[in-house]
Coordinates of C-alpha atoms in Angstrom, one line a residue:
Chain A
X166 CA 153.7 104.6 159.0
X167 CA 149.8 105.6 159.7
X168 CA 149.6 107.5 162.8
X169 CA 146.0 108.1 162.5
X170 CA 143.9 105.2 163.7
X171 CA 141.7 103.4 161.1
X172 CA 138.8 105.5 159.9
X173 CA 136.6 102.7 158.4
X174 CA 133.6 103.8 161.2
X175 CA 132.4 106.0 158.6
X176 CA 128.8 107.1 158.8
X177 CA 126.6 106.2 155.9
X178 CA 126.1 102.9 154.3
X179 CA 128.6 101.0 151.8
X180 CA 125.7 98.2 151.4
X181 CA 127.4 96.2 148.7
X182 CA 129.7 98.4 147.5
X183 CA 132.7 96.4 150.2
X184 CA 131.6 93.0 148.7
X185 CA 132.4 94.5 144.8
X186 CA 135.9 95.3 146.2
X187 CA 137.1 92.6 148.3
X188 CA 135.5 89.7 146.6
X189 CA 138.0 89.5 143.4
X190 CA 141.0 89.3 146.0
X191 CA 139.2 87.1 148.3
X192 CA 138.6 84.6 145.5
X193 CA 142.0 84.4 144.5
X194 CA 143.5 83.7 148.0
X195 CA 140.9 81.4 148.6
X196 CA 141.2 79.3 145.6
X197 CA 145.2 79.8 145.2
X198 CA 146.5 80.4 148.5
X199 CA 144.4 79.5 151.5
X200 CA 142.5 75.9 150.8
X201 CA 146.1 74.8 148.7
X202 CA 147.3 75.4 152.6
X203 CA 144.8 73.0 153.7
X204 CA 145.1 70.6 151.2
X205 CA 149.1 70.4 151.6
X206 CA 148.5 69.8 155.4
X207 CA 146.0 66.6 154.2
X208 CA 148.6 65.5 151.3
X209 CA 151.7 65.3 153.9
X210 CA 149.4 62.2 155.5
X211 CA 149.1 60.8 151.7
X212 CA 151.1 58.8 149.2
X213 CA 150.1 59.7 145.7
X214 CA 150.1 57.0 143.1
X215 CA 152.0 56.7 139.7
X216 CA 148.6 58.1 138.0
X217 CA 146.9 60.1 140.6
X218 CA 145.0 59.3 143.5
X219 CA 146.0 59.6 146.9
X220 CA 145.8 56.9 149.9
X221 CA 145.7 57.9 153.9
X222 CA 148.8 56.5 155.1
X223 CA 149.2 58.2 157.9
X224 CA 152.0 59.6 159.9
X225 CA 154.1 57.5 157.4
X226 CA 155.6 60.4 155.6
X227 CA 156.9 62.2 158.9
X228 CA 158.7 59.4 159.8
X229 CA 160.6 59.0 156.6
X230 CA 161.5 62.6 157.0
X231 CA 162.9 61.5 160.3
X232 CA 165.1 58.9 158.9
X233 CA 165.8 60.6 155.7
X234 CA 169.4 62.0 155.9
X235 CA 169.1 64.5 153.2
X236 CA 166.6 66.3 155.5
X237 CA 169.5 66.9 158.2
X238 CA 172.1 68.1 155.2
X239 CA 169.3 70.2 153.5
X240 CA 168.5 72.1 156.9
X241 CA 172.1 72.5 158.3
X242 CA 173.0 73.9 154.6
X243 CA 170.2 76.1 154.4
X244 CA 170.9 77.7 158.6
X245 CA 174.8 77.7 156.8
X246 CA 173.5 79.9 154.0
X247 CA 171.5 82.2 155.9
X248 CA 174.4 82.7 158.6
X249 CA 176.7 83.6 155.8
X250 CA 174.3 86.0 154.1
X251 CA 173.9 87.5 157.2
X252 CA 177.1 88.5 157.5
X253 CA 176.5 90.9 155.3
X254 CA 174.2 93.2 157.4
X255 CA 177.5 94.9 159.3
X256 CA 179.2 95.2 155.9
X257 CA 175.8 96.9 154.6
X258 CA 175.9 98.8 158.0
X259 CA 179.6 99.9 157.1
X260 CA 178.5 100.8 153.5
X261 CA 175.4 102.8 154.8
X262 CA 177.1 104.8 157.4
X263 CA 179.9 105.8 154.6
X264 CA 177.0 106.8 151.9
X265 CA 175.2 108.8 154.6
X266 CA 177.9 111.4 155.5
X267 CA 177.3 114.8 154.9
X268 CA 178.5 116.4 151.7
X269 CA 179.3 113.1 150.1
X270 CA 179.7 113.3 146.0
X271 CA 178.5 110.8 144.1
X272 CA 176.3 108.9 146.6
X273 CA 173.6 108.1 144.1
X274 CA 176.1 106.8 141.6
X275 CA 177.3 104.3 144.4
X276 CA 174.0 103.0 145.3
X277 CA 173.3 102.2 141.8
X278 CA 176.6 100.2 141.9
X279 CA 175.5 98.2 145.3
X280 CA 172.1 97.7 144.4
X281 CA 172.3 96.3 141.1
X282 CA 172.5 92.9 142.1
X283 CA 170.1 92.9 144.2
X284 CA 167.6 93.8 140.9
X285 CA 169.4 91.6 138.6
X286 CA 167.8 88.0 137.6
X287 CA 169.7 85.6 140.1
X288 CA 169.7 82.7 137.1
X289 CA 171.2 85.2 135.2
X290 CA 174.0 86.3 137.2
X291 CA 174.7 82.8 138.3
X292 CA 175.7 82.1 134.7
X293 CA 179.1 84.4 135.0
X294 CA 179.7 83.4 138.7
X295 CA 179.5 79.7 137.5
X296 CA 182.4 81.1 135.1
X297 CA 184.1 83.0 137.8
X298 CA 184.1 79.7 140.3
X299 CA 185.2 77.5 137.4
X300 CA 188.0 75.2 139.2
X301 CA 190.0 74.8 135.8
X302 CA 189.7 78.5 133.9
X303 CA 187.8 80.5 136.5
X304 CA 189.4 83.8 137.5
X305 CA 189.1 83.3 141.4
X306 CA 191.3 80.5 141.1
X307 CA 193.7 82.3 138.4
X308 CA 194.2 85.6 141.1
X309 CA 194.2 82.8 144.2
X310 CA 197.3 81.2 142.5
X311 CA 198.6 84.3 142.2
X312 CA 199.1 84.6 145.9
X313 CA 200.2 81.0 145.9
X314 CA 196.6 79.2 146.7
X315 CA 195.5 76.5 145.0
X316 CA 191.7 76.8 144.4
X317 CA 188.9 74.4 144.3
X318 CA 186.7 73.6 141.6
X319 CA 184.0 75.7 143.4
X320 CA 180.7 75.0 142.1
X321 CA 181.3 71.1 142.5
X322 CA 183.4 70.5 145.6
X323 CA 180.9 69.7 148.3
X324 CA 181.8 72.3 150.9
X325 CA 183.0 74.7 149.1
X326 CA 179.8 74.7 146.8
X327 CA 177.8 75.8 149.8
X328 CA 180.4 78.5 150.1
X329 CA 180.3 79.5 146.6
X330 CA 176.6 80.1 146.7
X331 CA 176.5 81.6 149.9
X332 CA 179.0 84.4 148.9
X333 CA 176.7 84.9 145.5
X334 CA 173.6 85.1 148.0
X335 CA 175.4 87.7 150.4
X336 CA 176.9 89.9 147.2
X337 CA 172.9 89.8 145.8
X338 CA 171.2 90.8 149.2
X339 CA 173.8 93.5 150.4
X340 CA 172.2 96.5 148.8
X341 CA 168.7 95.6 150.1
X342 CA 170.3 96.0 153.3
X343 CA 172.4 99.1 152.8
X344 CA 168.9 100.5 151.2
X345 CA 166.3 99.5 154.4
X346 CA 170.1 101.0 156.7
X347 CA 169.9 104.0 154.4
X348 CA 166.8 104.7 155.6
X349 CA 167.0 103.8 159.1
X350 CA 170.2 105.9 159.3
X351 CA 168.0 109.2 157.9
X352 CA 165.4 109.3 160.8
X353 CA 168.2 109.6 163.5
X354 CA 167.9 113.1 164.8
X355 CA 170.8 115.4 164.5
X356 CA 170.8 117.0 167.6
X357 CA 171.7 113.7 168.9
X358 CA 175.1 114.0 167.3
X359 CA 175.5 117.7 168.2
X360 CA 174.6 117.1 171.9
X361 CA 177.4 114.3 171.5
X362 CA 179.9 116.3 170.2
X363 CA 179.6 119.1 172.4
X364 CA 179.5 116.4 175.5
X365 CA 183.2 115.4 173.4
X366 CA 182.1 111.9 172.4
X367 CA 184.7 110.6 169.5
X368 CA 183.6 109.7 166.1
X369 CA 183.4 105.8 167.5
X370 CA 182.0 106.9 170.4
X371 CA 179.4 108.2 168.3
X372 CA 178.8 105.4 166.3
X373 CA 178.9 103.2 169.3
X374 CA 176.0 105.1 171.2
X375 CA 173.8 106.9 168.8
X376 CA 174.0 105.2 165.6
X377 CA 173.9 101.6 166.5
X378 CA 171.3 101.7 169.3
X379 CA 169.2 103.9 167.0
X380 CA 169.4 101.8 164.1
X381 CA 168.6 98.4 166.1
X382 CA 164.9 99.1 164.6
X383 CA 166.2 98.7 160.9
X384 CA 168.9 95.9 161.7
X385 CA 166.2 93.6 163.0
X386 CA 163.9 94.2 160.1
X387 CA 166.9 93.6 157.9
X388 CA 167.6 90.4 159.6
X389 CA 164.3 89.1 159.8
X390 CA 163.4 89.3 155.5
X391 CA 167.2 87.9 155.3
X392 CA 166.5 84.9 157.6
X393 CA 163.0 84.5 155.9
X394 CA 164.6 85.1 152.2
X395 CA 167.0 82.7 153.1
X396 CA 164.9 79.7 154.2
X397 CA 164.0 79.9 150.7
X398 CA 167.1 79.5 148.8
X399 CA 166.6 77.7 145.8
X400 CA 167.3 80.1 142.3
X401 CA 171.0 80.6 142.9
X402 CA 171.6 76.7 144.0
X403 CA 169.8 75.5 141.1
X404 CA 171.2 77.6 138.5
X405 CA 174.8 78.5 140.0
X406 CA 175.3 74.0 140.4
X407 CA 173.1 73.1 137.7
X408 CA 171.6 69.3 137.5
X409 CA 173.4 66.4 137.1
X410 CA 176.3 68.3 139.5
X411 CA 177.8 65.1 141.8
X412 CA 177.9 67.8 144.4
X413 CA 174.1 69.1 144.2
X414 CA 172.9 65.8 147.0
X415 CA 175.4 67.6 149.7
X416 CA 174.7 70.9 148.6
X417 CA 170.8 71.3 148.9
X418 CA 168.5 73.6 150.5
X419 CA 165.3 72.8 152.1
X420 CA 163.4 74.2 149.1
X421 CA 165.5 72.2 146.6
X422 CA 164.7 68.9 148.5
X423 CA 160.9 70.2 148.3
X424 CA 161.1 70.2 144.7
X425 CA 163.5 67.8 144.0
X426 CA 160.8 65.6 145.8
X427 CA 157.4 67.2 144.4
X428 CA 158.4 67.4 140.8
X429 CA 161.2 65.9 139.8
X430 CA 161.0 62.4 141.8
X431 CA 156.8 62.9 141.8
X432 CA 156.7 62.0 145.5
X433 CA 154.2 64.8 146.1
X434 CA 152.9 63.4 149.6
X435 CA 156.7 63.2 151.0
X436 CA 157.1 66.6 149.3
X437 CA 154.1 67.9 151.2
X438 CA 155.6 66.7 154.6
X439 CA 158.4 68.6 153.4
X440 CA 156.5 71.6 153.0
X441 CA 155.3 71.2 156.5
X442 CA 158.4 70.9 158.1
X443 CA 159.8 74.1 156.5
X444 CA 156.8 76.0 157.8
X445 CA 157.5 75.1 161.0
X446 CA 161.0 75.7 161.0
X447 CA 160.7 79.1 159.5
X448 CA 157.7 80.0 161.9
X449 CA 160.1 78.9 165.0
X450 CA 162.9 80.7 164.2
X451 CA 160.9 83.9 163.0
X452 CA 159.3 83.8 166.5
X453 CA 162.6 83.7 168.2
X454 CA 163.7 86.3 166.7
X455 CA 160.6 87.9 167.7
X456 CA 161.3 87.3 171.3
X457 CA 164.9 88.1 171.3
X458 CA 164.6 91.3 169.8
X459 CA 163.8 92.8 173.3
X460 CA 167.5 92.0 174.4
X461 CA 169.1 94.2 171.5
X462 CA 166.8 96.4 169.8
X463 CA 166.2 99.8 171.2
X464 CA 162.9 101.5 170.4
X465 CA 163.3 105.2 170.6
Chain B
X51 CA 142.9 95.8 130.3
X52 CA 143.2 99.1 128.4
X53 CA 141.2 101.0 131.5
X54 CA 143.3 99.4 134.1
X55 CA 146.7 100.5 132.5
X56 CA 145.4 103.7 132.6
X57 CA 144.9 103.6 136.2
X58 CA 148.4 102.6 136.7
X59 CA 149.3 105.4 134.5
X60 CA 147.0 108.1 136.7
X61 CA 148.3 106.5 139.4
X62 CA 151.9 107.1 139.0
X63 CA 151.6 110.7 138.1
X64 CA 151.3 112.3 141.4
X65 CA 154.4 110.6 142.3
X66 CA 156.6 113.9 141.6
X67 CA 155.6 115.7 145.1
X68 CA 156.6 113.3 147.5
X69 CA 160.0 112.4 145.2
X70 CA 160.3 116.2 145.9
X71 CA 159.9 115.5 149.7
X72 CA 162.2 112.7 150.0
X73 CA 165.2 114.6 148.3
X74 CA 164.8 117.4 150.5
X75 CA 164.7 115.3 153.9
X76 CA 168.1 113.1 152.0
X77 CA 170.3 115.8 153.1
X78 CA 169.4 116.4 156.7
X79 CA 172.9 117.4 157.8
X80 CA 173.0 119.9 160.6
X81 CA 174.8 123.3 159.9
X82 CA 177.4 122.5 162.6
X83 CA 178.1 118.7 161.3
X84 CA 178.6 119.9 158.2
X85 CA 180.6 122.8 158.8
X86 CA 182.8 120.6 160.8
X87 CA 182.9 117.8 157.9
X88 CA 183.6 120.6 155.5
X89 CA 186.8 121.6 157.6
X90 CA 187.7 118.5 159.2
X91 CA 186.5 115.4 157.9
X92 CA 187.4 115.5 153.8
X93 CA 185.3 112.4 152.5
X94 CA 188.2 110.6 150.7
X95 CA 188.7 107.3 152.8
X96 CA 185.1 107.1 152.5
X97 CA 185.6 107.4 148.6
X98 CA 187.8 105.0 148.9
X99 CA 186.1 102.5 150.8
X100 CA 183.0 102.6 148.6
X101 CA 184.8 102.6 145.2
X102 CA 186.8 99.4 146.2
X103 CA 183.5 97.8 147.2
X104 CA 181.7 99.3 144.2
X105 CA 184.2 97.6 142.0
X106 CA 183.5 94.2 143.7
X107 CA 179.9 94.7 143.2
X108 CA 179.8 95.4 139.5
X109 CA 183.2 93.0 138.4
X110 CA 181.0 90.1 137.7
X111 CA 178.4 92.1 135.2
X112 CA 181.6 93.8 133.5
X113 CA 183.1 89.9 133.7
X114 CA 180.1 89.0 131.8
X115 CA 179.9 91.2 129.2
X116 CA 183.2 90.8 128.3
X117 CA 183.0 87.2 128.5
X118 CA 180.1 87.4 126.0
X119 CA 182.2 88.9 123.5
X120 CA 185.0 86.5 123.4
X121 CA 185.0 83.3 121.6
X122 CA 185.2 79.9 124.2
X123 CA 188.7 79.5 123.6
X124 CA 189.8 82.6 125.3
X125 CA 187.4 81.7 127.5
X126 CA 189.0 79.1 128.8
X127 CA 192.4 80.4 128.7
X128 CA 194.5 80.1 131.6
X129 CA 195.8 83.0 132.4
X130 CA 192.0 84.8 131.6
X131 CA 191.7 87.2 128.5
X132 CA 190.8 90.1 130.1
X133 CA 190.2 92.3 126.8
X134 CA 188.7 89.7 123.9
X135 CA 190.2 92.0 121.4
X136 CA 188.1 91.4 118.3
X137 CA 184.6 91.7 119.8
X138 CA 182.7 88.4 119.0
X139 CA 179.1 90.6 118.5
X140 CA 178.0 86.9 116.6
X141 CA 177.4 85.4 120.1
X142 CA 174.5 87.9 120.9
X143 CA 173.2 86.9 117.2
X144 CA 173.7 82.9 118.3
X145 CA 171.4 83.2 121.5
X146 CA 168.5 83.4 118.9
X147 CA 169.2 80.6 117.3
X148 CA 170.0 78.3 120.0
X149 CA 167.7 79.2 122.2
X150 CA 163.8 80.4 122.0
X151 CA 164.9 83.9 123.0
X152 CA 162.4 85.7 121.6
X153 CA 159.7 83.5 123.0
X154 CA 160.9 83.3 126.2
X155 CA 161.4 87.2 126.9
X156 CA 157.7 87.6 125.1
X157 CA 156.6 84.9 128.1
X158 CA 158.2 87.2 130.7
X159 CA 157.0 90.3 129.1
X160 CA 153.4 88.9 129.7
X161 CA 153.4 87.2 133.0
X162 CA 154.9 90.6 134.4
X163 CA 152.6 93.1 132.7
X164 CA 149.8 90.8 133.5
X165 CA 150.6 90.1 137.5
X166 CA 151.8 94.0 137.7
X167 CA 148.5 95.5 136.4
X168 CA 146.2 92.6 138.5
X169 CA 148.0 93.3 141.5
X170 CA 147.6 97.6 141.1
X171 CA 143.7 96.9 140.6
X172 CA 143.0 94.1 142.9
X173 CA 145.3 94.9 145.6
X174 CA 144.6 98.8 145.9
X175 CA 140.9 97.9 146.0
X176 CA 141.0 95.1 148.1
X177 CA 142.7 97.3 150.5
X178 CA 141.0 100.5 150.3
X179 CA 137.7 98.2 151.4
X180 CA 140.0 96.9 154.3
X181 CA 141.2 100.1 155.2
X182 CA 138.2 102.3 154.8
X183 CA 135.0 100.3 154.4
X184 CA 132.7 98.4 156.9
X185 CA 131.2 95.6 156.2
X186 CA 130.8 92.1 157.9
X187 CA 133.5 89.6 158.6
X188 CA 135.9 92.7 157.6
X189 CA 138.1 91.1 160.7
X190 CA 138.2 87.5 159.7
X191 CA 138.3 88.0 155.8
X192 CA 141.6 90.2 156.7
X193 CA 143.1 88.0 158.9
X194 CA 142.6 85.3 156.6
X195 CA 144.6 87.4 153.7
X196 CA 147.1 88.1 156.6
X197 CA 147.5 84.9 157.6
X198 CA 149.4 83.9 153.9
X199 CA 152.1 86.4 154.8
X200 CA 154.1 83.9 157.3
X201 CA 153.5 80.9 155.1
X202 CA 156.3 80.2 152.8
X203 CA 155.5 79.7 149.4
X204 CA 156.0 75.4 149.3
X205 CA 153.3 75.2 151.4
X206 CA 150.8 76.1 148.5
X207 CA 152.9 75.0 145.5
X208 CA 151.7 71.4 145.0
X209 CA 147.9 72.6 145.1
X210 CA 148.6 75.7 142.4
X211 CA 150.5 72.9 140.3
X212 CA 147.4 70.9 140.4
X213 CA 144.7 73.7 139.9
X214 CA 147.1 74.9 136.8
X215 CA 146.8 71.4 135.2
X216 CA 143.2 70.7 135.8
X217 CA 142.6 73.8 133.9
X218 CA 145.0 72.4 130.9
X219 CA 147.0 75.7 131.6
X220 CA 150.3 73.7 131.9
X221 CA 152.9 75.9 129.5
X222 CA 150.7 78.8 129.0
X223 CA 151.1 82.5 129.9
X224 CA 147.8 82.6 131.8
X225 CA 149.0 79.5 134.0
X226 CA 152.4 80.9 134.8
X227 CA 151.0 84.1 136.0
X228 CA 147.5 83.3 137.5
X229 CA 148.9 82.2 140.9
X230 CA 151.0 85.5 141.1
X231 CA 147.5 88.3 140.1
X232 CA 146.5 87.9 143.9
X233 CA 148.7 89.3 146.4
X234 CA 148.5 89.5 150.4
X235 CA 151.6 91.4 150.5
X236 CA 150.1 94.1 148.0
X237 CA 146.5 94.1 150.0
X238 CA 148.5 94.6 152.9
X239 CA 150.7 97.2 151.3
X240 CA 147.7 99.4 149.7
X241 CA 145.6 98.9 153.1
X242 CA 148.4 100.5 155.2
X243 CA 148.1 103.4 152.5
X244 CA 144.7 103.9 152.6
X245 CA 144.6 103.9 156.7
X246 CA 146.7 107.0 156.6
X247 CA 144.6 109.0 154.2
X248 CA 142.3 111.8 155.9
X249 CA 138.2 111.4 156.0
X250 CA 137.4 114.7 155.0
X251 CA 138.6 114.0 151.4
X252 CA 136.6 111.7 151.4
X253 CA 133.5 113.0 153.0
X254 CA 133.9 115.9 150.8
X255 CA 133.5 113.5 147.9
X256 CA 130.4 111.7 149.2
X257 CA 128.7 114.9 150.6
X258 CA 128.5 115.9 146.3
X259 CA 127.0 112.4 145.6
X260 CA 129.8 109.9 144.7
X261 CA 129.3 106.7 145.0
X262 CA 132.0 104.4 146.8
X263 CA 133.6 103.3 143.7
X264 CA 134.1 106.8 142.4
X265 CA 135.3 108.1 145.6
X266 CA 138.0 105.3 145.6
X267 CA 138.9 106.1 141.4
X268 CA 138.9 109.9 141.7
X269 CA 139.6 110.6 144.5
X270 CA 142.1 107.9 146.4
X271 CA 144.0 106.0 143.8
X272 CA 145.3 109.2 142.7
X273 CA 147.1 110.2 145.9
X274 CA 148.6 106.3 146.2
X275 CA 151.3 107.2 143.7
X276 CA 154.1 106.1 145.7
X277 CA 152.3 103.1 147.2
X278 CA 151.1 101.9 143.7
X279 CA 154.7 102.8 142.5
X280 CA 156.2 100.9 145.5
X281 CA 153.8 97.7 144.4
X282 CA 154.8 97.9 140.9
X283 CA 158.3 97.8 141.2
X284 CA 158.2 94.7 143.9
X285 CA 155.8 93.0 141.5
X286 CA 157.7 93.6 138.2
X287 CA 161.3 92.7 140.3
X288 CA 160.0 89.2 141.6
X289 CA 157.9 88.7 138.3
X290 CA 160.6 88.9 135.8
X291 CA 163.6 87.0 138.2
X292 CA 161.4 84.3 140.0
X293 CA 162.4 80.6 139.1
X294 CA 160.7 78.3 141.3
X295 CA 156.8 78.2 140.0
X296 CA 157.6 78.7 136.0
X297 CA 159.8 76.0 136.6
X298 CA 157.2 73.6 137.8
X299 CA 154.5 74.7 135.2
X300 CA 156.4 74.8 132.3
X301 CA 158.2 72.0 130.7
X302 CA 158.9 73.4 126.7
X303 CA 161.9 75.9 126.5
X304 CA 159.3 78.2 124.0
X305 CA 157.0 78.5 127.1
X306 CA 159.1 79.5 129.5
X307 CA 159.8 82.7 131.1
X308 CA 163.6 83.7 130.5
X309 CA 164.3 82.9 134.2
X310 CA 163.5 79.3 133.6
X311 CA 164.7 79.3 130.2
X312 CA 168.4 80.4 131.2
X313 CA 168.9 78.0 134.0
X314 CA 167.6 75.1 131.7
X315 CA 169.9 76.3 128.6
X316 CA 172.5 76.5 130.9
X317 CA 171.8 72.8 132.2
X318 CA 171.7 71.2 128.6
X319 CA 174.8 73.1 127.1
X320 CA 176.7 73.8 129.8
X321 CA 179.9 74.6 127.5
X322 CA 179.1 77.3 125.5
X323 CA 180.1 80.0 127.4
X324 CA 180.2 83.1 125.4
X325 CA 176.7 82.7 123.9
X326 CA 175.3 81.7 127.5
X327 CA 176.8 85.4 129.1
X328 CA 175.0 86.7 126.3
X329 CA 171.8 85.1 126.7
X330 CA 171.8 86.0 130.1
X331 CA 173.2 89.7 129.8
X332 CA 169.9 90.0 127.6
X333 CA 167.5 88.5 130.2
X334 CA 168.6 90.8 132.7
X335 CA 169.0 94.1 130.2
X336 CA 165.6 95.3 130.7
X337 CA 165.2 95.5 134.7
X338 CA 168.8 96.4 134.8
X339 CA 167.9 99.3 132.1
X340 CA 164.8 100.4 134.0
X341 CA 166.6 100.5 137.4
X342 CA 169.3 102.7 136.2
X343 CA 166.8 105.2 134.9
X344 CA 164.3 105.2 137.7
X345 CA 167.2 104.3 140.5
X346 CA 165.9 107.3 142.8
X347 CA 162.3 105.7 142.7
X348 CA 163.0 102.0 142.9
X349 CA 165.2 102.7 145.7
X350 CA 162.5 104.7 147.6
X351 CA 159.4 102.3 146.5
X352 CA 161.3 99.9 147.8
X353 CA 162.4 101.1 151.8
X354 CA 158.9 102.8 151.8
X355 CA 157.4 99.4 151.5
X356 CA 160.0 97.9 153.6
X357 CA 159.5 100.6 156.3
X358 CA 155.6 100.1 156.1

């Protein structure tokens, strides 16, 4: 956005003023974020006693984690969830291109409809999805029965539960993708469409050769955000399945595993190691995305 | 605090001109295309797809409202009862007796206001200093703040819990709100805005003898309306809806915000569906209403912060 270079090199002296401006934020950032990050790194090498107090155990937590079957399950589940939510991007692209058609009426109204799930409280919408997914009297299985399919108890059957959670995740995040992609569509210069139609390009050809390439920066941004959010899967899982759900162990995400170990089983050293693994995986995946962007993102 | 909220108010005021600008750019359709689309491409198919998709998007909300006005027997009937007949408004009254809804509502409002006002003040100040002031260690401090953006929240959650616990702030509004008053993202967002403001404005005020705080408060902040608006929207949404942190630092139902209250209520009484639906409808109603009323600003605000 900022076309002008940073202009901090002003004449005159700011004296102690910058300190006053920056100090409150620095205080909070160090106290609540930076120092805790260092501490968690340390905690991941310790074991916690029942009444507090940590003892250094070296790499024991990481070795335990390597043998922990739940970690593999949680990584796979988190990846599957993220992959299914990513499938929303092509849908969002389609919707955004419909919404940006010239002269389309009610586009503001449609935007509200598609965006509502994004602003709604996840735990609250999870409640109604629980009902929709109910195996005995849910409306989804009733609808499936109409076409001769005998639906499962969605949220308490391993496998199906993850798909059920992912579909709700897709439904909530679709609006965000539509908004970002719509904003991206607005930046495409109309001359390109004019020039290509003078050259006799069909609507489909225009979509493929003008719209898609020029939209790739927005698509890239949306997919980075979607992946980062996907790795944070917790609210929907927690609220949609509920504790005591027989399928939760096979359906848990990385953050759920962390929460369970840190605050329900009170194994905070082990949980700290899980947090470090999450940091590592998210960092690696994001780095990979940035590395691969050269292959498919077009910067005009 | 009153001073701070008036800052938010004055800052929100000059949002009008950019809105008008955005409206103008919302229809950049070239004459040629518009003419062609008017003649050859009526939007019938587009409406068909968009309306069908819209029904899918909205159905859960409608279903929630219908269920919240049904009896439990109707909810569990097969085939489903689409229209409950006699509307059970009593379910909404039961929300207030079956869970500490008002207390939870108050907690949600409090943490949302504290975090939003805190972030507007602190992030705009720090963002301004990082963007336009010269001071020792500026680069190092900025790098430290920005480094947090790349770290998933789990990495600082356990120590944050220990701090709040150590302060004796578990189950308090202060404890739930505290870490979220500070934001690396907000600082970054505001810094990006202040970087783009032309020097001349600032210099004129300086020549008139204004000190840096007066320049910031009277000249810069009123210009930052759209960015402050975007930051407000993001913080309000996140504060109202977030589950993990409140769940960690509050254990008693009456000291939880609604997001955690609804989730744990469902864990306790999984079978009283109509009351559960009424409670969750009430819990998300304030944000949905706010969104419907201010939809253009919310959407532009999020797109604006996303494209920075």
